[in-house]
Coordinates of C-alpha atoms and ligand atoms in Angstrom, one line a residue:
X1 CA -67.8 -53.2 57.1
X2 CA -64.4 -54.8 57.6
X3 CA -61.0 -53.4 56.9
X4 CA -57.9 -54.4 56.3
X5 CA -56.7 -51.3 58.0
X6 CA -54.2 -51.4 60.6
X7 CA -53.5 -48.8 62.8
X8 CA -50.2 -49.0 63.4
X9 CA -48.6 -47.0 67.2
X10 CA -45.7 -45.0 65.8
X11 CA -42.4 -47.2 66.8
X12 CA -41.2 -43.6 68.5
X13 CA -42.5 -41.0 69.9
X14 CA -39.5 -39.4 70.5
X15 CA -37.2 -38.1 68.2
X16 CA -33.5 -39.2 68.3
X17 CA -32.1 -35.8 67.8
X18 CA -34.5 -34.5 70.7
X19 CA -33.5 -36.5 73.0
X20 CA -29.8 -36.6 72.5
X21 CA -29.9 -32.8 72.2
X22 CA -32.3 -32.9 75.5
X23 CA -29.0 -34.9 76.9
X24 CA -26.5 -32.6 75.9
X25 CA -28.3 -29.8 77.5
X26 CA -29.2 -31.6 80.4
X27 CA -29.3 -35.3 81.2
X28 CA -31.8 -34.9 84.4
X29 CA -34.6 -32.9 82.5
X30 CA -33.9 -35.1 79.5
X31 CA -35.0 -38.5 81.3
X32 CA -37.6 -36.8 83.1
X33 CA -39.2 -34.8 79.9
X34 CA -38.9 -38.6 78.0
X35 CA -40.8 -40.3 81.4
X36 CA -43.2 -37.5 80.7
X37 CA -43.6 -37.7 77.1
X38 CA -44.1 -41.4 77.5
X39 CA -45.2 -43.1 80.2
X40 CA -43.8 -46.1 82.0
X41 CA -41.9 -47.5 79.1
X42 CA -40.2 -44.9 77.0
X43 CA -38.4 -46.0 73.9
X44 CA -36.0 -44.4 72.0
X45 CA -34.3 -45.4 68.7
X46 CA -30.1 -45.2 68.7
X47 CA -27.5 -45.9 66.5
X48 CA -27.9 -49.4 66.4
X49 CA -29.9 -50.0 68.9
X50 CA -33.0 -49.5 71.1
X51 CA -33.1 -47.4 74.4
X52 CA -35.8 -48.1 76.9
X53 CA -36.2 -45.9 79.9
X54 CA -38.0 -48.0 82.7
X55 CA -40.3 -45.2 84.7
X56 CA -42.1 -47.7 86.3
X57 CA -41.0 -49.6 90.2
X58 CA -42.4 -53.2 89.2
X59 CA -40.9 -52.7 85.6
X60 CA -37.4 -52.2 87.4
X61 CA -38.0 -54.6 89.7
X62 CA -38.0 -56.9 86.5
X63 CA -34.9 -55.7 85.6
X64 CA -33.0 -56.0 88.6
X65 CA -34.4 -58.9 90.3
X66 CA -37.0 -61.1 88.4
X67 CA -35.1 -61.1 85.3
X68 CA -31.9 -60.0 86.5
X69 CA -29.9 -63.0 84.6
X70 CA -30.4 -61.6 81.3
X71 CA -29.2 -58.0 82.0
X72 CA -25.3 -57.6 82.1
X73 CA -24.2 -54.1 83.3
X74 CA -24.1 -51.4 80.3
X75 CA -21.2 -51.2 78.1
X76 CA -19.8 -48.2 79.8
X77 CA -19.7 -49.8 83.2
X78 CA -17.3 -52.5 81.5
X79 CA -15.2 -50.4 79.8
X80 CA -14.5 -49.3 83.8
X81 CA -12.4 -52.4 83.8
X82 CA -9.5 -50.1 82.4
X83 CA -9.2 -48.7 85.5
X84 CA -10.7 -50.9 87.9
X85 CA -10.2 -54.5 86.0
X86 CA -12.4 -57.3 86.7
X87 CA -13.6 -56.3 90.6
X88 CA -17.2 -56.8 92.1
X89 CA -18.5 -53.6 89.8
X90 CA -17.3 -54.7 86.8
X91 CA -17.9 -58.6 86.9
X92 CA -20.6 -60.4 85.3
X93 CA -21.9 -64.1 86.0
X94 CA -20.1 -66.9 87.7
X95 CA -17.1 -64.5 88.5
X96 CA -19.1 -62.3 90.2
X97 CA -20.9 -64.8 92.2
X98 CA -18.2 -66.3 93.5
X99 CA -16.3 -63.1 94.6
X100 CA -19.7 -61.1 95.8
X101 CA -20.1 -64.6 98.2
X102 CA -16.5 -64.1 99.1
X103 CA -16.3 -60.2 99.7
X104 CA -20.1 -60.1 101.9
X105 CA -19.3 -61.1 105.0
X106 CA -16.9 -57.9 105.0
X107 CA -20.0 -55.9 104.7
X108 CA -23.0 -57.5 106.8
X109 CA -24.3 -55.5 109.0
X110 CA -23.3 -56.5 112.1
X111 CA -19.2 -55.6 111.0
X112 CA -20.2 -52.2 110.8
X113 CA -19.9 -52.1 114.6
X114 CA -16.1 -52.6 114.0
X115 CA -15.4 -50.1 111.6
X116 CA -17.9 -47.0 113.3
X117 CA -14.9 -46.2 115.9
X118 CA -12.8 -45.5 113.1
X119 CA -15.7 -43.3 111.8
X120 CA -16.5 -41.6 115.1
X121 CA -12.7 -40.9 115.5
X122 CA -12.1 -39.4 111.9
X123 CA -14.5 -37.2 111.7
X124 CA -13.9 -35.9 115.2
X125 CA -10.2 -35.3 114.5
X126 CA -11.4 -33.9 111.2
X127 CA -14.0 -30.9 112.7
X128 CA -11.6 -29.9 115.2
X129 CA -9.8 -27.9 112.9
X130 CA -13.1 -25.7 112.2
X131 CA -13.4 -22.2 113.4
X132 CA -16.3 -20.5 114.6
X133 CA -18.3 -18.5 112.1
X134 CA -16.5 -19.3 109.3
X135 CA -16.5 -20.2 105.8
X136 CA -16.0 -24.2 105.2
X137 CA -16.1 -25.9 101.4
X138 CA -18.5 -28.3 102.8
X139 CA -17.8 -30.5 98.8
X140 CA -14.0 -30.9 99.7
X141 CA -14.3 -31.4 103.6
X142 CA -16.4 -34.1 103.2
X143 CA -14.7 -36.0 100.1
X144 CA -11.6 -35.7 102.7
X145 CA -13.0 -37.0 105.7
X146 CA -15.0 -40.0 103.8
X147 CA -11.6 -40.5 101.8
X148 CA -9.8 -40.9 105.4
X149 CA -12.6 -43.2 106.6
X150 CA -12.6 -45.5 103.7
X151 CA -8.1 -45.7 104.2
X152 CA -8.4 -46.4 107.3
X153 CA -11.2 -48.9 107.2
X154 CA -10.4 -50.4 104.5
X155 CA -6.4 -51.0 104.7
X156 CA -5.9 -50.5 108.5
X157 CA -3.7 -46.9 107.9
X158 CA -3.5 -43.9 105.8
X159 CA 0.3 -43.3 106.0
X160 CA 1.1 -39.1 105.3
X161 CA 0.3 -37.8 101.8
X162 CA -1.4 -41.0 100.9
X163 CA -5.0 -39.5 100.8
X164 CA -4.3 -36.5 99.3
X165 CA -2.3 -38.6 95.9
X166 CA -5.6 -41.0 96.1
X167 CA -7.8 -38.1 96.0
X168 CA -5.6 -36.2 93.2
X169 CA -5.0 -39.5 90.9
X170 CA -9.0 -40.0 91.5
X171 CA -10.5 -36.6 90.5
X172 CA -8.5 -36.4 87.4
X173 CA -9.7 -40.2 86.7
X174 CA -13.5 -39.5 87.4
X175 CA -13.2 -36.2 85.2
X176 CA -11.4 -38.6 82.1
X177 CA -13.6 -41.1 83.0
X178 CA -16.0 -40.7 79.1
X179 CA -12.2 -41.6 77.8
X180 CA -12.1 -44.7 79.4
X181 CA -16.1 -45.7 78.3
X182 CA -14.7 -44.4 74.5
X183 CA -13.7 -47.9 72.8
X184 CA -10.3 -47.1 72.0
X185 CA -7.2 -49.7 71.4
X186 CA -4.7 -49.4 74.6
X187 CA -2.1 -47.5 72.7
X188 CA -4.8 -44.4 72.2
X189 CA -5.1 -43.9 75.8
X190 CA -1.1 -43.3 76.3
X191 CA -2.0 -40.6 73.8
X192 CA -3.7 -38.6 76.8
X193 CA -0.9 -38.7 79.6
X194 CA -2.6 -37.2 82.8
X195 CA -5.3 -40.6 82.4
X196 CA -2.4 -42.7 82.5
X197 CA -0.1 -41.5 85.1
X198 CA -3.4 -41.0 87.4
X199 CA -4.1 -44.7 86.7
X200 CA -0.6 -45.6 87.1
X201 CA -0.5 -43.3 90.4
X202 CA -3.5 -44.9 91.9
X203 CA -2.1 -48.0 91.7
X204 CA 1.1 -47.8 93.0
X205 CA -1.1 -46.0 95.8
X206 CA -2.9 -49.5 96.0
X207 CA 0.1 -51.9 95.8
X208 CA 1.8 -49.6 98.8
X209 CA -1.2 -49.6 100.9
X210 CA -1.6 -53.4 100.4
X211 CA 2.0 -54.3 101.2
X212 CA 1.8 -52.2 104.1
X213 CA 1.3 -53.9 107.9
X214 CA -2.4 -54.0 108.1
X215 CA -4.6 -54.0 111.4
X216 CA -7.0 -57.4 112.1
X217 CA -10.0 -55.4 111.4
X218 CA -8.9 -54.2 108.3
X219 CA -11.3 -55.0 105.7
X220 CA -8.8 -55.8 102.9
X221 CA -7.0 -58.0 105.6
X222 CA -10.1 -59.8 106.3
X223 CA -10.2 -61.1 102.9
X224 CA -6.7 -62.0 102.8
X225 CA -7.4 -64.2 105.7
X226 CA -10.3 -65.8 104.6
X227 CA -8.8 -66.1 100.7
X228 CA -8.2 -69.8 100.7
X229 CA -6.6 -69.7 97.3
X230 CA -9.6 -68.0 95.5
X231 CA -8.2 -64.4 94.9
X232 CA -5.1 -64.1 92.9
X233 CA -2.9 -60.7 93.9
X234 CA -4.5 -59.0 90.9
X235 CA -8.0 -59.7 92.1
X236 CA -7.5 -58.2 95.7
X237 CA -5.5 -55.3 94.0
X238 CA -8.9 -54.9 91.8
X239 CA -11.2 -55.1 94.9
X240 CA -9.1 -52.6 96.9
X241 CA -9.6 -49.9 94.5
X242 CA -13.1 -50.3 93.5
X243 CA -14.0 -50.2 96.9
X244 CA -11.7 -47.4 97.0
X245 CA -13.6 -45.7 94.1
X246 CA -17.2 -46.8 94.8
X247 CA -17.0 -45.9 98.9
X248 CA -15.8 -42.8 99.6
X249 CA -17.4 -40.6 96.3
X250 CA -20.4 -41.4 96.7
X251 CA -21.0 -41.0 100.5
X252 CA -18.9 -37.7 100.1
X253 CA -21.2 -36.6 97.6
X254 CA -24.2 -38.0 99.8
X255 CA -23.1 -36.2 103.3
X256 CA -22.6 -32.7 100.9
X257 CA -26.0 -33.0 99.4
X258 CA -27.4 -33.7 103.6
X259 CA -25.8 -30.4 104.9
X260 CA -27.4 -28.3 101.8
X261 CA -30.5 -30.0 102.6
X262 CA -29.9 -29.2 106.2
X263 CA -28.4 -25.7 105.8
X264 CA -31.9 -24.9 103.8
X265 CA -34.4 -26.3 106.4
X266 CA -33.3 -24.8 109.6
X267 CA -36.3 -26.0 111.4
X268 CA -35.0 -30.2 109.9
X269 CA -31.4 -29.0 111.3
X270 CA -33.0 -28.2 114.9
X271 CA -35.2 -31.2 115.1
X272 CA -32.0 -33.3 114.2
X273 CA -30.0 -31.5 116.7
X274 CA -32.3 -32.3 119.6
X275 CA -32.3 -36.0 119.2
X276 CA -28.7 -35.9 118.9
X277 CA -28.4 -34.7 121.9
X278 CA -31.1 -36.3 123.6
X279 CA -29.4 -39.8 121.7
X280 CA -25.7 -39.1 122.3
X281 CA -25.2 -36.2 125.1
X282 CA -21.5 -35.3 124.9
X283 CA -20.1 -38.7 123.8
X284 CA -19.6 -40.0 120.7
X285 CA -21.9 -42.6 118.4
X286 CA -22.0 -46.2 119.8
X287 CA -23.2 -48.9 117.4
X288 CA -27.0 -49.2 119.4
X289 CA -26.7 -45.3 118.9
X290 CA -27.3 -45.2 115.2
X291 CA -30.5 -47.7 115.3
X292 CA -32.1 -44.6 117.6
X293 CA -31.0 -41.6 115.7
X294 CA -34.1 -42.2 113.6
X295 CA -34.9 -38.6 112.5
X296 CA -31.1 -38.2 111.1
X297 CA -31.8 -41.7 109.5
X298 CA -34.7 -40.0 107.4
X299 CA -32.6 -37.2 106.7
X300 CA -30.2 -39.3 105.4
X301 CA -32.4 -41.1 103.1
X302 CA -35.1 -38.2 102.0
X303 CA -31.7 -36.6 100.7
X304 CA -30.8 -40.6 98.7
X305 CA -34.4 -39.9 97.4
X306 CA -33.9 -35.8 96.4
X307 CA -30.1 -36.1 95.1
X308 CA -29.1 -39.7 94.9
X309 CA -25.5 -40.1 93.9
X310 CA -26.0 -42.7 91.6
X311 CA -28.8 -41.3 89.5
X312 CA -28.9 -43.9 86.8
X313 CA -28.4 -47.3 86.1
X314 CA -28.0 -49.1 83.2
X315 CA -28.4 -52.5 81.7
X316 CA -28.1 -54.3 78.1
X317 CA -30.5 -57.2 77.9
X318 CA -29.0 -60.3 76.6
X319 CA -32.0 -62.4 75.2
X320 CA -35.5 -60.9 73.5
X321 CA -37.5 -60.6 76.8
X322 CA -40.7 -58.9 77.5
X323 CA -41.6 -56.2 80.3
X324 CA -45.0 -54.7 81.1
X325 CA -45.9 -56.4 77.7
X326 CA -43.2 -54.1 76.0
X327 CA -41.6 -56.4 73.8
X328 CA -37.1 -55.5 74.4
X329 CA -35.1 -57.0 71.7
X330 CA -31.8 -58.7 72.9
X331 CA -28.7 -56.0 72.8
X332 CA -31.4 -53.2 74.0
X333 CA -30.1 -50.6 76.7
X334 CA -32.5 -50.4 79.3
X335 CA -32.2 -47.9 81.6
X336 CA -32.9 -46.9 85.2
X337 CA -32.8 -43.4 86.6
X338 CA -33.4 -43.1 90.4
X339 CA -33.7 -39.3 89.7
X340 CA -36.7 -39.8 87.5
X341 CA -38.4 -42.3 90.2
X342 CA -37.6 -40.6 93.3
X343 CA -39.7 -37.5 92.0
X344 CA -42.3 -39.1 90.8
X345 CA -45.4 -37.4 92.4
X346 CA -47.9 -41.1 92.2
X347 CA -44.8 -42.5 94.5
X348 CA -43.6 -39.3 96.6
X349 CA -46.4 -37.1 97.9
X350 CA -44.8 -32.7 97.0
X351 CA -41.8 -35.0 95.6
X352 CA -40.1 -31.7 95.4
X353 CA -40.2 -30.9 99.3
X354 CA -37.6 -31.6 101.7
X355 CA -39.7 -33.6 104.4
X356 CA -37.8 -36.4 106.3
X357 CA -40.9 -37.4 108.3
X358 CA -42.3 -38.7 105.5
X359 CA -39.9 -41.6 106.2
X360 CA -42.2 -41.8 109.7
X361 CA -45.6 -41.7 107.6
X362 CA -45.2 -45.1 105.9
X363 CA -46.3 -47.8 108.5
X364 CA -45.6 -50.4 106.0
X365 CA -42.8 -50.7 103.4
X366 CA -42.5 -48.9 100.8
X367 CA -45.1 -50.0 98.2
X368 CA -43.8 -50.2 95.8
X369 CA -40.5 -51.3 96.8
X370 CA -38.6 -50.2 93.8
X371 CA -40.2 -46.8 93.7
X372 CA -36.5 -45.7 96.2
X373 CA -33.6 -47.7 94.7
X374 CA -30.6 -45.2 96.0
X375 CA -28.4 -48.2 96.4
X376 CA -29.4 -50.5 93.1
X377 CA -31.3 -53.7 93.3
X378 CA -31.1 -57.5 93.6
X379 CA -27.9 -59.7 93.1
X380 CA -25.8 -56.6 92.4
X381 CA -27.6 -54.1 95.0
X382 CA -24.4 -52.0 96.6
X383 CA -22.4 -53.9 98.9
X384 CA -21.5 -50.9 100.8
X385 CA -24.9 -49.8 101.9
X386 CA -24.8 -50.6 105.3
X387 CA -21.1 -49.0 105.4
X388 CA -22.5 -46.0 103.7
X389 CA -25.4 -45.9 105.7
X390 CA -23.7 -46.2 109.0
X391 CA -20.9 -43.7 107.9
X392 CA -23.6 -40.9 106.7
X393 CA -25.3 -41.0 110.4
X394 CA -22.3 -41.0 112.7
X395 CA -20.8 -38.0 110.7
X396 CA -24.1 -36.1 110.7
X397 CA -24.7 -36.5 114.6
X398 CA -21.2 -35.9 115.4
X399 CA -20.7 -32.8 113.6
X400 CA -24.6 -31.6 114.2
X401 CA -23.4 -32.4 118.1
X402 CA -21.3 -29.4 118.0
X403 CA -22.3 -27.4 115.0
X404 CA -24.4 -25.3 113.1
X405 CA -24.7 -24.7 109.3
X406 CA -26.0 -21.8 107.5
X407 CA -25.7 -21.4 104.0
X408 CA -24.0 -19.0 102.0
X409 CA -26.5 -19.0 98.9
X410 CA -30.1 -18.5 99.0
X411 CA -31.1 -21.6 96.4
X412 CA -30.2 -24.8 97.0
X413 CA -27.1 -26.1 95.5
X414 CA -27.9 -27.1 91.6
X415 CA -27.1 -31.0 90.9
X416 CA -25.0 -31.6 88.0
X417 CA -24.7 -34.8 86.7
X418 CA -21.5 -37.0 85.7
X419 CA -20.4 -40.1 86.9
X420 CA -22.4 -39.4 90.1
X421 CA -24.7 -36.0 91.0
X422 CA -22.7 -33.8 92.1
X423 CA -23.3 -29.9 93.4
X424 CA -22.6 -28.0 90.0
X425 CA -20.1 -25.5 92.0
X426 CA -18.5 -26.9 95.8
X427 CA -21.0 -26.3 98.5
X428 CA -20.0 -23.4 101.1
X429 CA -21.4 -23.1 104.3
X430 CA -20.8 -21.2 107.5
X431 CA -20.1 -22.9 110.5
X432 CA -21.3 -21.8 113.8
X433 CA -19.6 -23.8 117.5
X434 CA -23.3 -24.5 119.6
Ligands
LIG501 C1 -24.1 -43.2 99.4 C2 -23.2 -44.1 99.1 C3 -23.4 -45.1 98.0 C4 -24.3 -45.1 96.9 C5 -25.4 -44.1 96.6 C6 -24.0 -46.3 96.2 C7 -24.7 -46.7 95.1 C8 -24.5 -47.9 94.4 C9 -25.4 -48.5 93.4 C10 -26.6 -47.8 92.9 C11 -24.9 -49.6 93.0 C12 -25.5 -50.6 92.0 C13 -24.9 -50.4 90.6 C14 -25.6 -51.2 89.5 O1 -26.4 -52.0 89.8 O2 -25.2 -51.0 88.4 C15 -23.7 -49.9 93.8 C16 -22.8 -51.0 93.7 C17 -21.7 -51.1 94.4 N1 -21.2 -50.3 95.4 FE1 -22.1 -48.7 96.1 N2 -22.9 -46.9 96.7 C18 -22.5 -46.2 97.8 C19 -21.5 -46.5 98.7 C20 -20.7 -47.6 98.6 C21 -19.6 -48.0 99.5 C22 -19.3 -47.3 100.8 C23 -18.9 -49.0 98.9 C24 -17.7 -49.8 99.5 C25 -17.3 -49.8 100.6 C26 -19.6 -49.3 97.7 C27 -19.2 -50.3 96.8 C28 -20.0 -50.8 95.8 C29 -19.6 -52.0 95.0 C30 -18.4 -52.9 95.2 C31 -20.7 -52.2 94.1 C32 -20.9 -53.3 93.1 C33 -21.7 -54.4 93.8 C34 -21.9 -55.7 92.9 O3 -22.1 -55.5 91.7 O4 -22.0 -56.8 93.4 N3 -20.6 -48.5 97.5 N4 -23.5 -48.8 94.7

């Protein structure tokens, strides 16, 4: 007999409320419970529009390379322009292009051999002031040292007081930050001073660092060399703190959440101490160095898999388009969350255990290759990953070279997240001399 009868798929499975109370409570849990709940493709009905988490690697693989031209960065990311205007973060289109072609060479991978003296010598100056056996905020040591790396690096000098005004003017920035997403007129943000006179601080900051003599290998002076014309003032202003912003958090954040990781798995911590030694003896990192410190190289990234700084990404598609046969209206958020994908057990064999040598396992490249997306994807993948990357090793061999951490709390550190995932309280750890 034939019906008429058609079974319709409820449009959500989710209910709004739920999930934006799951959010409230907790953002991690809510985008895994919804990955959960729903598969590969969860959908979620907003305001106006759609939310699709993407739980799948090929399905973000659409999203940030296949059919990366219609996805512009989330609205959030472009209300960043307040504070960072129209840098390489915050761009879209042609005017990215053209500045990510400009900005790149800065970053290949073969500069990094220029900046990793400045790397080696920071962070040596920086643990000689430790004592033995003692208690060390591991959270603000490291957002120090990175924040000194990325001056020096980056502008050739960190004249006195500079980094601690950049990091003041950039914590209270990074706390307001949901003020600058809000979409407010100009003359509602005076309204909330400390926003402004960090903004304005930061800066100034900029502007003196910029106007200050700068060394050749300076990557800001770099691009003033090569700018034939094609950045105004503004623009380089714009690039020097987004770099500023986008560098030295996130690696900070990234080296805090290695030495929990580290501090927890004593027998990870001795294993990386012997090739250290065996690697570097009593000097410091050379640039062929950090190709054969492989085990701290899978410490390093089994922690971009466990707590990866950026945890999320998001994307508003700009045409109707169609992914793993979901249909995504145009004006859709889609998102991203490396959080959800790094633990996901079909991926990550025990996703939940600390084991770098599962970085050794995997003779072939990771299948699939968007299962570990730490530093994005595609046209807009992080131009600082090889920085990062390079930075994370050095300081983990040279400080493993001469020192021991313990931790000071049984469980490992709980992630909250904000902008980036961050340890909910500042990570203490005893350090012992070897
Ligand atoms: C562990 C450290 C880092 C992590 C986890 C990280 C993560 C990311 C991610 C996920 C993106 C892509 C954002 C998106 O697609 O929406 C990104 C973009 C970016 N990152 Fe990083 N990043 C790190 C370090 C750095 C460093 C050291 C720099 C600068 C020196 C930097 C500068 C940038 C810039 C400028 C972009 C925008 C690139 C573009 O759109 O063309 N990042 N980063």
């Amino acid at each position: 007999m034939e019906t008429n009868l058609v079974l319709e798929q409820p449009a959500y499975k989710t209910s709004t409320f739920h999930f934006l109370w799951n959010v409230f409570r907790n953002p991690l849990d809510a985008l895994t419970d919804l990955a959960h709940e729903q598969g590969d493709i969860a959908r979620v009905k907003l305001r106006r529009r759609d939310l699709f988490l993407l739980n799948h690697p090929d399905f973000i693989e659409q999203v940030l390379v296949r059919q990366a031209e219609n996805f512009i960065k989330g609205t959030s990311l472009q209300r960043a322009r307040i504070i960072l205007g129209e840098g390489l973060l915050t761009s879209e289109g042609d005017v990215h292009l053209t500045q990510r072609r400009a900005l790149q060479p800065a970053f290949h991978r073969h500069k990094m051999e220029e900046y990793l003296p400045l790397m080696n010598e920071n962070t040596h100056t920086h643990i000689s002031k430790w004592k033995d056996g003692v208690q060390v905020d591991m959270s603000g040591e490291m957002m120090r040292l990175t924040l000194n790396i990325a001056l020096w690096s980056f502008f050739g000098s960190a004249p006195e007081g500079t980094a601690e005004r950049v990091g003041d003017s950039m914590k209270t920035l990074v706390r307001l930050f949901p003020l600058a997403q809000m979409p407010l007129p100009e003359s509602a943000r005076s309204l909330f001073p400390s926003f402004k006179e960090a903004k304005a601080d930061l800066s100034a900051v900029t502007e003196a660092l910029l106007q200050h003599p700068q060394t050749e290998r300076a990557l800001i002076h770099i691009l003033k060399q090569n700018n034939d014309g094609q950045f105004t003032d503004e623009q380089i202003h714009s690039h020097a703190l987004t770099f500023l912003l986008a560098g030295h958090e996130t690696t900070a954040l990234l080296l805090t959440w290695c030495w929990d990781m580290l501090a927890h798995h004593p027998m990870a911590q001795s294993i990386l101490q012997a090739e250290v030694d065996s690697v570097l003896g009593n000097r410091l990192p050379m640039p062929e160095d950090i190709q054969k410190l492989s085990y701290t190289h899978a410490v390093v990234k089994e922690t971009l898999r466990m707590r990866p700084p950026a945890w999320a990404l998001g994307r508003e598609a700009v045409h109707d388009c169609e992914i793993g046969g979901q249909h995504i209206p145009a004006g859709s958020t889609v998102l991203m969350s490396q959080w959800v994908t790094h633990h996901d057990s079909r991926f990550f064999d025990v996703p939940l255990h600390f084991r770098p040598e599962r970085w050794f396992d995997l003779d072939e490249p990771l299948t699939p290759r968007y299962s570990f997306f730490p530093f994005g994807g595609g046209s807009r993948v992080c131009i600082g990953e090889h920085f990062a990357m390079t930075e994370a090793i050095a300081v983990l061999a040279i400080i493993a070279r001469r020192w021991s951490i313990t931790p000071t709390q049984f469980d490992l550190a709980k992630p909250k997240p904000s902008v980036t995932l961050r340890p909910e309280r500042n990570l203490k750890v005893i350090v012992t001399r070897r």
